[in-house]
């Protein structure tokens, strides 16, 4: 995960499949909220576990496109 300093834009990368989801505006706001909720519900999870859950179950993979396209 990469983000701007103000967390207004995120890039979520799934390296194994060369996919990236670029999140801005409402998508970025929803991601911040979803991430915070999962971190609160599962404080022992590492960041990778939280991001994998959001990618697979949170629907962020649907926003991804093949890198380089």
PDB file of N, CA, C and O in Angstrom, residues 1 5 14 16-17 43 64-65:
ATOM      1  N   UNK A   1       0.838  -1.163   0.000  1.00  0.00           N
ATOM      2  CA  UNK A   1       0.000   0.000   0.000  1.00  0.00           C
ATOM      3  C   UNK A   1       0.890   1.236   0.000  1.00  0.00           C
ATOM      4  O   UNK A   1       1.844   1.315   0.757  1.00  0.00           O
ATOM      5  N   UNK A   5       0.813  11.827   1.614  1.00  0.00           N
ATOM      6  CA  UNK A   5       0.968  12.204   3.017  1.00  0.00           C
ATOM      7  C   UNK A   5      -0.353  12.533   3.724  1.00  0.00           C
ATOM      8  O   UNK A   5      -0.503  12.262   4.914  1.00  0.00           O
ATOM      9  N   UNK A  14      -1.248  -5.740  -5.661  1.00  0.00           N
ATOM     10  CA  UNK A  14      -1.201  -7.185  -5.491  1.00  0.00           C
ATOM     11  C   UNK A  14      -0.089  -7.655  -6.411  1.00  0.00           C
ATOM     12  O   UNK A  14      -0.278  -7.854  -7.610  1.00  0.00           O
ATOM     13  N   UNK A  16       1.716 -10.400  -6.836  1.00  0.00           N
ATOM     14  CA  UNK A  16       1.710 -11.696  -7.515  1.00  0.00           C
ATOM     15  C   UNK A  16       0.952 -11.667  -8.830  1.00  0.00           C
ATOM     16  O   UNK A  16       1.280 -12.396  -9.758  1.00  0.00           O
ATOM     17  N   UNK A  17      -0.063 -10.837  -8.919  1.00  0.00           N
ATOM     18  CA  UNK A  17      -0.861 -10.757 -10.144  1.00  0.00           C
ATOM     19  C   UNK A  17      -0.637  -9.457 -10.915  1.00  0.00           C
ATOM     20  O   UNK A  17      -1.329  -9.182 -11.890  1.00  0.00           O
ATOM     21  N   UNK A  43      -7.024  -6.171  16.201  1.00  0.00           N
ATOM     22  CA  UNK A  43      -5.792  -5.422  16.483  1.00  0.00           C
ATOM     23  C   UNK A  43      -4.514  -6.258  16.383  1.00  0.00           C
ATOM     24  O   UNK A  43      -3.441  -5.699  16.172  1.00  0.00           O
ATOM     25  N   UNK A  64      -9.117  -2.727  -9.222  1.00  0.00           N
ATOM     26  CA  UNK A  64      -7.747  -2.872  -9.703  1.00  0.00           C
ATOM     27  C   UNK A  64      -7.684  -3.069 -11.205  1.00  0.00           C
ATOM     28  O   UNK A  64      -8.620  -3.532 -11.841  1.00  0.00           O
ATOM     29  N   UNK A  65      -6.538  -2.703 -11.733  1.00  0.00           N
ATOM     30  CA  UNK A  65      -6.265  -2.948 -13.148  1.00  0.00           C
ATOM     31  C   UNK A  65      -4.844  -3.489 -13.258  1.00  0.00           C
ATOM     32  O   UNK A  65      -4.027  -3.351 -12.354  1.00  0.00           O
TER      33      UNK A  65
END
